[in-house]
PDB file of C-alpha atoms in Angstrom:
ATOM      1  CA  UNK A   1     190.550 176.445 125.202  1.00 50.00           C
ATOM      2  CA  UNK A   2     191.950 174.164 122.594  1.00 54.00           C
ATOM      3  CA  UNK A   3     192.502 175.241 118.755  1.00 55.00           C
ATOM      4  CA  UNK A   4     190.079 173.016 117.743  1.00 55.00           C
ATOM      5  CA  UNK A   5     187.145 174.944 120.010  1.00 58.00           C
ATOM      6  CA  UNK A   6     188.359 178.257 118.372  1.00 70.00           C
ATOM      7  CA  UNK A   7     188.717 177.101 114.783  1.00 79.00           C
ATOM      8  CA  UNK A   8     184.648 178.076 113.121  1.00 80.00           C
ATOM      9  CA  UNK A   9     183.561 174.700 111.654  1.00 80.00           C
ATOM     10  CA  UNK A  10     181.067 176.374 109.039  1.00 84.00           C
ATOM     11  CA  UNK A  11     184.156 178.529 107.925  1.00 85.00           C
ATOM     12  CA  UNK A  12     185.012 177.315 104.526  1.00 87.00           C
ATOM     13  CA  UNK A  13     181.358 176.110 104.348  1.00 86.00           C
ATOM     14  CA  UNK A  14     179.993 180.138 104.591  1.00 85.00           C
ATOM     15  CA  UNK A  15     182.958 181.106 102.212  1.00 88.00           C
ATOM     16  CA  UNK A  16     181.594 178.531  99.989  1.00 86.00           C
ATOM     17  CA  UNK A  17     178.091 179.753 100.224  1.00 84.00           C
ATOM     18  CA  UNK A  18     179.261 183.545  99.657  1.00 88.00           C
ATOM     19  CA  UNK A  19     181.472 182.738  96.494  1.00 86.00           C
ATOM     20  CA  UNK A  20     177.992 181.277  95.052  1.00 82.00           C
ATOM     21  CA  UNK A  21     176.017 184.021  95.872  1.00 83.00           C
ATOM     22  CA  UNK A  22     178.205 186.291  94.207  1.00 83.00           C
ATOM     23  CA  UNK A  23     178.232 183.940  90.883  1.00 82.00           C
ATOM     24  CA  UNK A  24     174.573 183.908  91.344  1.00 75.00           C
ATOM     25  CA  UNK A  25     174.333 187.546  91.778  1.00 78.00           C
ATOM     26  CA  UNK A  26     176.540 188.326  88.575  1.00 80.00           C
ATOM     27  CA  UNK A  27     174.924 185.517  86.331  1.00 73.00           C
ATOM     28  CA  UNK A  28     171.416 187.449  87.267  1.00 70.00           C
ATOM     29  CA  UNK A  29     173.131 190.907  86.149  1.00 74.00           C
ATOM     30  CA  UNK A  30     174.378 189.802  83.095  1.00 75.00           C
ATOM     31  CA  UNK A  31     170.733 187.831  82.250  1.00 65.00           C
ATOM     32  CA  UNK A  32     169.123 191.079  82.822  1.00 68.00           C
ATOM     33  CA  UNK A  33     171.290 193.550  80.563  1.00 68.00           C
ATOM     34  CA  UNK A  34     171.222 190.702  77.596  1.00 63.00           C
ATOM     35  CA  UNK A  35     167.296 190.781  78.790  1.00 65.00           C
ATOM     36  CA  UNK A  36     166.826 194.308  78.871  1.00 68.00           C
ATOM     37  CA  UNK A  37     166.808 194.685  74.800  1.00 78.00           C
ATOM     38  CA  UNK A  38     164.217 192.556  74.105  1.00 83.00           C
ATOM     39  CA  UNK A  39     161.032 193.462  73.406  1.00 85.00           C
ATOM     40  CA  UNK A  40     158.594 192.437  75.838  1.00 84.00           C
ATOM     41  CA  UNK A  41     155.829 189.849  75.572  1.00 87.00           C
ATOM     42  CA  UNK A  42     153.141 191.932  76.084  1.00 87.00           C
ATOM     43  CA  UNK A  43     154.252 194.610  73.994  1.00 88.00           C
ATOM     44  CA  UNK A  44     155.552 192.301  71.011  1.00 90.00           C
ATOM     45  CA  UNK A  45     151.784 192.649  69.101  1.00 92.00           C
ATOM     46  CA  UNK A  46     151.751 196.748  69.149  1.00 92.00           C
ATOM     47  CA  UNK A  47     155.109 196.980  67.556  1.00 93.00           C
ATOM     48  CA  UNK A  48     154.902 194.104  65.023  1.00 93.00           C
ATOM     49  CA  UNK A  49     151.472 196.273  64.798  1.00 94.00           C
ATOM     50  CA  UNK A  50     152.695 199.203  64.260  1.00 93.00           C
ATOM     51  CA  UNK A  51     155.683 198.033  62.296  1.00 93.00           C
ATOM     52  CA  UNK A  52     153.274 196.643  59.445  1.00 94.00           C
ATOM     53  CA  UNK A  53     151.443 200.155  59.491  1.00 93.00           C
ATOM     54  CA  UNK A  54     154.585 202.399  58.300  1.00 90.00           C
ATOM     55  CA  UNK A  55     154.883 199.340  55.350  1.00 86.00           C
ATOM     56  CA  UNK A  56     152.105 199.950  52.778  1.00 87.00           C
ATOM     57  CA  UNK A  57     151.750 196.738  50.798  1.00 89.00           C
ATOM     58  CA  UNK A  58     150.972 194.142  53.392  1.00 93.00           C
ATOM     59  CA  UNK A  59     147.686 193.273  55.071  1.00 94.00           C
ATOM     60  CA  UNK A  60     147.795 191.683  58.963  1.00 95.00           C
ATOM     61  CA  UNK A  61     144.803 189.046  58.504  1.00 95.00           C
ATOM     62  CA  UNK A  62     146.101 186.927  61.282  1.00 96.00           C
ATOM     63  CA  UNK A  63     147.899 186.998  64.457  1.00 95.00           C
ATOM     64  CA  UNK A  64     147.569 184.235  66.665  1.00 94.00           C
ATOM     65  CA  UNK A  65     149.260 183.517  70.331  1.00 90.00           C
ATOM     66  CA  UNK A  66     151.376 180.436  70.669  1.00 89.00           C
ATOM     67  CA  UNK A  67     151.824 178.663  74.345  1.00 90.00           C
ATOM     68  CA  UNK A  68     154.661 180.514  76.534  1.00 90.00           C
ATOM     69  CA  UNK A  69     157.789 177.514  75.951  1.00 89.00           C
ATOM     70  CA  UNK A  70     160.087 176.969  78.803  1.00 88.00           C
ATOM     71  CA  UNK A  71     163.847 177.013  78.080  1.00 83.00           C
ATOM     72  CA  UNK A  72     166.165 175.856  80.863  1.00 77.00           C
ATOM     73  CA  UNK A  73     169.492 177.654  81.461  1.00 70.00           C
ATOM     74  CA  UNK A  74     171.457 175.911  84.078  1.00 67.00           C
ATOM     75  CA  UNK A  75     174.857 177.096  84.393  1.00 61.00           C
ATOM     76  CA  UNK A  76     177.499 174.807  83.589  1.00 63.00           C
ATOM     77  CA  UNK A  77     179.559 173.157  86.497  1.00 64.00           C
ATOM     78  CA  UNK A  78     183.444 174.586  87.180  1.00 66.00           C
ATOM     79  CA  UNK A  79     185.936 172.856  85.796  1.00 69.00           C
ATOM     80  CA  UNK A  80     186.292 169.797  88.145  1.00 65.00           C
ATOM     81  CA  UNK A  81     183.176 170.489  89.942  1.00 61.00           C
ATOM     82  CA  UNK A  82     180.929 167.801  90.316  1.00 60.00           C
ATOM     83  CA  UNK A  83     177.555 168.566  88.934  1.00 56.00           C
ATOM     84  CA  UNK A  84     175.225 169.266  91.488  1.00 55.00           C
ATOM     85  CA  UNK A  85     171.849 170.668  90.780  1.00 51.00           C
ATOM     86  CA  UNK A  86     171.195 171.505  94.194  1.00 52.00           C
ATOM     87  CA  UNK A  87     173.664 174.145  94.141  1.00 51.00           C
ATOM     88  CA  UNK A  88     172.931 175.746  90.958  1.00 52.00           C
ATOM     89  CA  UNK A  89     169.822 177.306  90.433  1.00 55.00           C
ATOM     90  CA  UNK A  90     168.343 176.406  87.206  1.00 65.00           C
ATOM     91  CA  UNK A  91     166.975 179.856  85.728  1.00 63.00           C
ATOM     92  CA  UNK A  92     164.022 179.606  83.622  1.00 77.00           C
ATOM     93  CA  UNK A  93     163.221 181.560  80.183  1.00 83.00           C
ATOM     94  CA  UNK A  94     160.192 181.671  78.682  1.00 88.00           C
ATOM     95  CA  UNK A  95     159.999 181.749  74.671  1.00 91.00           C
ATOM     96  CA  UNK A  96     156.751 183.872  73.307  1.00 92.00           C
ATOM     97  CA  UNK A  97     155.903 182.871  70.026  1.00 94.00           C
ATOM     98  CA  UNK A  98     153.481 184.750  67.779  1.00 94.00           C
ATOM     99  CA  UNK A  99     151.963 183.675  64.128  1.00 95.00           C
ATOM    100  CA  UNK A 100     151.489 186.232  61.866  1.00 95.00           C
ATOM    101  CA  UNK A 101     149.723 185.980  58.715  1.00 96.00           C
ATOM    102  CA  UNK A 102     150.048 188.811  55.895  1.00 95.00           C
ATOM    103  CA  UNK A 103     148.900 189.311  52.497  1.00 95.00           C
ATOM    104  CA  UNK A 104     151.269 191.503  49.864  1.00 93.00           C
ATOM    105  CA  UNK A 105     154.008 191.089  47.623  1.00 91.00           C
ATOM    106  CA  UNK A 106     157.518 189.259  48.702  1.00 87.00           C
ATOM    107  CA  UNK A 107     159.418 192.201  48.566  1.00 90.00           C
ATOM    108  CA  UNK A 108     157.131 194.207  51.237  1.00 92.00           C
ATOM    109  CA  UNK A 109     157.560 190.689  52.980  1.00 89.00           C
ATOM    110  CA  UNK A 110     161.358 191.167  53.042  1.00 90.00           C
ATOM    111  CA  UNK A 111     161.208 194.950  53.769  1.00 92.00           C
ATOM    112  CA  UNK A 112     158.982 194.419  56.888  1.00 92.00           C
ATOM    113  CA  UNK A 113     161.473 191.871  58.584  1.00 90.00           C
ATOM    114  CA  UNK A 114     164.287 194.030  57.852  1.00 92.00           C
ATOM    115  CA  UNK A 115     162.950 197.196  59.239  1.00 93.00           C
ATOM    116  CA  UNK A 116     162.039 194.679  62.266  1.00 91.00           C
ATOM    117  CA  UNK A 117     165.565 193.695  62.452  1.00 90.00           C
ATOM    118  CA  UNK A 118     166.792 197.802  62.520  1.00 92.00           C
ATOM    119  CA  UNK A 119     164.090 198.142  65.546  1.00 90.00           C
ATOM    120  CA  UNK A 120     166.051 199.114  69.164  1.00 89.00           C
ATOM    121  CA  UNK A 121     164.243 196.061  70.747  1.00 87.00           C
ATOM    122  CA  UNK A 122     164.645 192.656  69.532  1.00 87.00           C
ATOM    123  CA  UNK A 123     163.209 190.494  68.467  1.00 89.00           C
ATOM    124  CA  UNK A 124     163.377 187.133  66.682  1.00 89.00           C
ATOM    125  CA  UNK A 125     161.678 185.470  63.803  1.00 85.00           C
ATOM    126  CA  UNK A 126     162.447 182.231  62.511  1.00 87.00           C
ATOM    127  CA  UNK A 127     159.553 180.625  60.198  1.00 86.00           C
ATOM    128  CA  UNK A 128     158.303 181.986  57.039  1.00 90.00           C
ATOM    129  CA  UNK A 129     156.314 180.578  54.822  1.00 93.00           C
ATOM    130  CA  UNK A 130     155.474 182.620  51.459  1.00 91.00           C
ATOM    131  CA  UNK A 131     152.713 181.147  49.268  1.00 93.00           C
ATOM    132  CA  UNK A 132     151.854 182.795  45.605  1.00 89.00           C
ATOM    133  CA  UNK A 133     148.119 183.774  45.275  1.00 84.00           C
ATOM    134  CA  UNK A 134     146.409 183.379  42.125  1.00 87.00           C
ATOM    135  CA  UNK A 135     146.415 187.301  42.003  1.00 86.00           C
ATOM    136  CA  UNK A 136     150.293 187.387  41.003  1.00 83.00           C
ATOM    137  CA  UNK A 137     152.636 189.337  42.561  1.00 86.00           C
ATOM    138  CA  UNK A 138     150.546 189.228  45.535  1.00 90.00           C
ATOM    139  CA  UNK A 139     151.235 185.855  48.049  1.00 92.00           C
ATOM    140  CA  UNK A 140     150.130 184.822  51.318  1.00 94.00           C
ATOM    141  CA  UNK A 141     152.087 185.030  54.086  1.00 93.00           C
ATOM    142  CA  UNK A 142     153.041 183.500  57.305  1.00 95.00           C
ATOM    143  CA  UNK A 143     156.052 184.596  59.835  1.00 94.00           C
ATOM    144  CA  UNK A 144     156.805 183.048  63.641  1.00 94.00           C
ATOM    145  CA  UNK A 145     158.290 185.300  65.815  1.00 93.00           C
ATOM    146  CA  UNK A 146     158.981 185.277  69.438  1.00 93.00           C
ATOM    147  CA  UNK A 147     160.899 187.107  72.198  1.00 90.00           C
ATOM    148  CA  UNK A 148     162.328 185.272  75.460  1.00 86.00           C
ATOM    149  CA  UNK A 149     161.167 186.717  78.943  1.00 83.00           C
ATOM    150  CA  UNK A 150     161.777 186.141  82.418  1.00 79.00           C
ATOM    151  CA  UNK A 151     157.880 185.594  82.968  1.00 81.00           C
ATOM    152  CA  UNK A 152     155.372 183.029  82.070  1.00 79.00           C
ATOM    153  CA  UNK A 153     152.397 185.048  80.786  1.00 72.00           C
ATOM    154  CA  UNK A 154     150.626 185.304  77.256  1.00 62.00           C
ATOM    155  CA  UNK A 155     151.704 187.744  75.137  1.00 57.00           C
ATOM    156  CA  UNK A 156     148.367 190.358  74.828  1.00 57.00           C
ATOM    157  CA  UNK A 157     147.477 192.247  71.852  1.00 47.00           C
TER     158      UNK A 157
END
């Protein structure tokens, strides 16, 4: 038998393959633990709920869904790898948005987001929009937040 005949052609390929599935398998782990803190989609409206209920001063008049938004997160080619998109999965996030609409003084406003910020899950908020009411100090409201998910579906609540 010549060397040729013994030598596996699909050697370095399968080495290869295995050195991706490992990268794979450790991007994955590390997506999950930076995952695992946030607060889910589905549980986002209880908290922000129940959040709102422990600050006296603010009235929830509105909370409306926005559409799930899908962020690609390809990871970026080696150094002197050519890209190829067939090789790299591209992972999917989803972001949840959720309009809130409040009525109470700016101060309550800033004490709510900050005891929001000291919560174990996170969370993220980044629109606010404070209007004065004729009815001084109180003001009208309105804060975007949104957590990032794995999954597609509405946030419930």
């Amino acid at each position: 038998m010549s060397l040729l005949a013994q030598k596996d052609p699909d050697a370095e390929n399968r080495k290869k393959l295995e050195l991706l599935q490992q990268e794979i398998a450790r991007f994955d782990q590390r997506l999950q633990e930076n995952l695992s803190g946030l607060v889910s989609p589905t549980q986002m409206p209880g908290l922000l709920r129940s959040v709102l209920k422990q600050r006296q001063g603010l009235t929830l008049t509105k909370m409306e869904n926005g559409r799930p938004l899908p962020i690609s997160i390809a990871p970026p080619p080696q150094q002197g790898e050519a890209k190829d998109e067939t090789v790299r999965p591209e992972v999917i996030l989803y972001r949840h948005p959720l309009h809130l609409e409040l009525e109470g003084r700016y101060l309550d406003v800033l004490a709510y987001l900050q005891d929001l910020q000291k919560l174990p899950q996170r969370l993220f908020w980044d629109g606010l929009h404070i209007e004065m009411s004729e009815t001084y100090p109180q003001a009208l409201i309105q804060i975007d937040v949104y957590t990032l998910s794995l999954e597609k579906g509405w946030i419930s609540g």
